[in-house]
Each structure stands twice: as C-alpha cells, then as structure tokens.
C-alpha cells in the first residue's frame, strides 16, 4: 500500500501551519470532532463488492453547514440536489456513494438523488433523529452516464444507519467507502486539545479538477459557528488548496466539498481561528490527494512568482502544471526547462521572455531566458520536485500542486469504464 | 514505415476540396511549383548523423512572400529573425535546420540566426543569385535552450547550396531534413495541370500547437501573386487547418509557416482560387501531421456544432480535444461519452446540459444530456474516430483534429532530451 507523504515533505505543505496548540493527525477524519457519527459499508453498488456507501451524521446541537461545488456546467444530479438543500445552510447528514456518479442521468437521476435523501431522512427519523430530506446532502462518484441501482442504494441506506459510529472507526469506514481508484483513504483531523476540532475525509485519485480538485470532501467541526463563518472559512481554504491541485486539468461533474458544524464543543472560535483550522485540514487532504493521484510517480509543486498579480501567477502556474510536455519530462526525471518556458510563454500572462528565470529543486536552470550552466545535469530523480518560475515583472505569486504524466496514468484512464 | 492516411479517409479532409481541375499528390512538395529548387543534407548538427539541414530557394522571377509565426511570447531566435525579414514581404530563400531549436539562447542565439542568413546570402550570391541576408528566412527545430554548433551549420550552408535541385528529389530531400521525431516526411502538391501549382512540406510530430500546430511548414507557388494576396490565403488556410490541429495543447517557440511565390507560371489566379489551393495543401499537410503525431494510435476529429458562434464551437472542440481523460479513453477504444460531457461542460461556452447530444462515429451515445441505448457498446476499435457534440443552442460549428493519449506519447516525451 502506498504511504502518503508526511506533511513534513518539502513540497507538501503549501499554506497551512496549524497554530501552536493545534495537532494534525491522519488516523481520524469526520468523526474527529465531537457531535458526529459516520459509517461506511459495502452496499452492493460496486460490482467488486468493495465498500461503496458512506454516511456522516451531525448530532448537533447545531446543524450549520456550507458547501462548494463544481463549476462544470454539466452538474451531476446529486450536486444539483445538494446545492438546493444547502440553500437552508443547515445539514443533518451527508450520504455518499461510490460506484456511480449519477451524472448525465436527466430528471430520473435527480429523482434518484431526491429519493435517497428522503429515504435516509425517514430512516434517521425512525431511529429517533427527526430529519427532513431537505437536511440531507447527497454525493456520488464513479462512472458518468448510468442510473444508480436504486433498490441496492435504498437497501444500503436502511442498513448503514445501523452502522453509525463515532471515534476512529466510523470516520475511517466512511473514508474507505468513498474511494474509487484511490489506493488509500484520505483523512485528517486538527485537534485543539480539550477545546475544538476540525476533521475531514476526501477522495479523488483522478479527475482532480482545475477549479475544485477534490471530487468529494466532507469536513466537520465541533466549533460553534454561523453558516456565514463556515462559508467564509470553506471558500478561503478551497481557493488555496483544492483549487490549486491540478492533476490533469479535468473538472468533474460531481466535485463537492461540504463543511458541517455541530457546535458540540461549545467553543466559538474567531473567524481567523476557524479559517486557519479549516485551511490546515484542507491543505493536508490536498497533499494526500496529490500523492495518490492516478498514476503519480512524482509530486510536483509549480510556483510562479514575480508575476504582475497573484491571479496571473496562478494562471501561469496552472499552465505549466497542465502542460503534457512538462509533465512527461518530469516523469522521465528530465530537467527540460525549455518546455517550462514554452508553457509559460503560451499562457495569457504578462512577461518579458528575456527576464524569465527557472529553478528545479532550487537549482537555477534558466536565468533571464537563457540556460544556466549545468542546467542539463540537475538531478530530478527524487519523488518530490519543485519548479519555480520567476517572471520578474511584479510581486504576484501562486503555487499549484500537480503530478507527472506517466504510463500508469494512461493505463488507468484508458481502462476505467471497460 | 507508417503510411499516412489517404485524404479519402473519412476523418481526414475537413475543409479542402481541390477544384475540379486540381490534382493533389503527396510525392512532391516545395519543388512541385516552377521556379523553386531545394535540398536536404546531413550537415552534422544531429548527433545521429541523419539529415538536418534543408534549403528552399525561389528562383523567381518574383520573390513575394508571407509568413505566420507562433503566438508564444517566448519566441526562438530564428522566429524573431524571420519576422523581421518578412517585413519586406520578399524572400529569396528559407534555410531550415533540425537538431536544435535555437530558442532561449538570448542575443547570441539571434546573432547565430543572423549569421546563418548572411552566410547563405553570400553563398547564393557567389553562385550567381544575388541575395541579401534580409531575403533569407531561418527556421529551426529541436531541443530548446542550446546554442547551435555554428561551425557545423555554416559549413553545411556552404555545402547545401551545391545540392540544390528541382523536380521531386530536391523537395523530398528537404522534407526529410526537417524531420525530428517525425517518422515520415510530409509533402503535398496541388497541380492545376499546365497552369499553376502550390506545393508544401511540413514537420511536426509533437508539440503540435493550439494556435499553430506545425512547427515548420514551407509552402511554394508558381502563381503570380502580391504579398497581400499571399498573406490573405495563408492566414485563411492556417486558421482552418494548422490552428485546428491540437495534439497536446502545447505551443512551440518555433512554429513557422511560410508561403513563397515565384510567379514562374505567369498565371495570376483570383484570390478565391489562390485561397482554395493553399487551403487544400495546408489541409492535406495537417492531416499528415495528425497521422504522424507522437505516439498516435487514433486519428480523432472533434466537431462541435450548434454552438452560439463558430468561435465558441472552436473553444469547445479544443477543450474536448485537449482533455486527457477523453484522450486516454479513446486510446482504450472506450466509448466513455461522460468524459466528453465533463470536458465540454468545463469549457467557457454557452450551453444547456439538458440539450447536449454526442455521437461517436455517427452513433448517438448521448441525447439531450442523457445516455443513449447501446452507448457503451459502440465499437471504437478503428484508427479513425469522429466525435460530434451538438450543443443545440445556435449555428456555430468547428472541427479540431487531435489524437489519443497513448503509452507511446508518454514514452517519447519522457525521453526526448535525455
């Protein structure tokens, strides 16, 4: 089993430094914070028989929630459903399935998502937690274009309610059940010991998207926070983490990031404290997603600095991160800096070709647009590679996490649905 | 040796139908029209000892010329040089080398391009064709970032002038000498028998670019035409052909397309006739480039129709053509139409997800945003695949040629410079 890089790996932590009393762990996720239970089961949606249904329930006392969804104009039915229920900024539960995206399934697919939420609400109510369908978000991941096997899904919903658990096991089971081509589950929890906590799980080993790299991510906190505070923290964190993780430039129809707050800690952190904690968990999950992206052999961080603005730095970094010729060169451990210049030169950003400098792993390979001595001999055989492009026209800086383009990527993606 | 597809292959001819009396052949190129001689030699620039220096000379009586260059802001020295000399809209000769791009080489690289042109001008003058450096375009292709071995280049220039030949041989030698990872030379000539002709050669088996797919292409005609007429014909043709060939989304620092007219036929075609002939030759060369792109196992044409405008159709078609998940699915002969919807949905074009239809090779796989019966069973095992996306919101239509994303692409591009 692949071991995700520790967040002390040089290229991994881009943004987040948990505050002094915060402790980040990876053996817990959505049930790290108080007030949450979760479960994951094999409902029979996947032909393989592997776990495929996950549930996260907020036991309160508060039900505040926020969400960020794919910007793709083709949105899966569960995204359309969850966007509607999020209008109330209140969520009791999130039900997630792998084994089928329920995307491009038309009105019947939307009804399937609705029925799933209704059925879960009824089951939770039966067990004493009065719930309306309007308080249930639905997430799906898997192949686009097929209806879900609804008898199987609904039977699974009935079953999974019995499996709800807190502590480490419930969250870990859920994190396993949302995996598709992921090789490891992704969890992180930030504990402010004795005070309040943020936890999360994510999946997304491929189709990591330009504008929302995680296909599915559920975050929880036992902080007391308003929906507006949650929304602020979530958007600030996703902008710097999942939005800057770019494996193959594709944007999924199903990308969803949800943040639920139970208020069970009775602690109401400041906006800055909440922002920092959510960012720390998202940053760690993004690093885990990069490390487990389909076919990855290199973990690459592209930084563009000296751009006119941060936005232009991001556009430039994304252009380099998506360039197939750069990515194949990195797969081959080839310090082919000319491809970096060709990629940034084609990006819609202000630059002067004669002032661009490039460094690989801290070694200057191009200075003022011309190759540096020894540039062809830089050793890129390690698993972590940093590429820094300095445009020297301003102060804008941004970093994007990406991967190489390998044989394994081609293999995995040419055989996915067949 | 790979055989390029004949232009009668269904997916190949996108635009061009040579007029009734025009005959398109592929055994001739730049020396097909009267008034041109060409040569190709192994000058020793490539370590492999393969041909690496090509020359095309216009013997007149006219020297009118037009050019189109890469839009990359990082432009190779020979591009900067050739853009300058084209200001006079007159060219006597084009000298082209493979084995080195002379890009990102700074002022010394520009001086190298200048010296090459000066030396060729002197050698041609010695042999009786009075020429100034300002009449010599320079093209280079190969690895970015290294200076050219100028002693070798200049000695090659001296030698190649002796090798100039008309007929089939000169053009074919030149077409061979500009190859890098190409497996076959690309030539086409359109003969209006007994009247006037257009010929051309191209190279570009990789780094086929979004806005100018050919790294290098030289077109010739014995028509009598003004530089303005040539410029019009060249821009109209490249917009519909090379600009719509998109293998990996990369834009080279060296892309150059030149059109030289000798007037040797004494025929002055109308603008429409000239446009049609140049388009026919460019279209055929673009089809040959696609067929020989790095690692290609599928030749794919993506058409978006029913878009709000032609521009939006083109943006949409390009987005699908560049999507790594679509391209790997096609490599696997997998009719995974959901990835097409995800790709078009992420493109900045107007669409209604519930009205999109998709067909693979003429078989409907998605109708009004939902899978069509039998969609998963469509046979895509053939080498030519057409993908048609109908957005049903307008009349805009455009097609882009692309390829699959294969193991061979990864292999070739991860080992290029090492």
PDB file of C-alpha atoms in Angstrom, chain A residues 335 363-365 371-379:
ATOM      1  CA  UNK A 335      15.408  18.790 -16.433  1.00  0.00           C
ATOM      2  CA  UNK A 363      18.909  24.810  -8.813  1.00  0.00           C
ATOM      3  CA  UNK A 364      18.865  27.643 -11.350  1.00  0.00           C
ATOM      4  CA  UNK A 365      18.366  26.115 -14.806  1.00  0.00           C
ATOM      5  CA  UNK A 371      20.046  28.268 -19.962  1.00  0.00           C
ATOM      6  CA  UNK A 372      22.197  28.298 -16.835  1.00  0.00           C
ATOM      7  CA  UNK A 373      25.482  26.353 -16.633  1.00  0.00           C
ATOM      8  CA  UNK A 374      24.854  22.768 -15.579  1.00  0.00           C
ATOM      9  CA  UNK A 375      21.107  23.005 -16.246  1.00  0.00           C
ATOM     10  CA  UNK A 376      21.016  19.673 -18.096  1.00  0.00           C
ATOM     11  CA  UNK A 377      22.695  17.901 -15.204  1.00  0.00           C
ATOM     12  CA  UNK A 378      20.225  18.743 -12.428  1.00  0.00           C
ATOM     13  CA  UNK A 379      19.163  15.541 -10.694  1.00  0.00           C
TER      14      UNK A 379
END
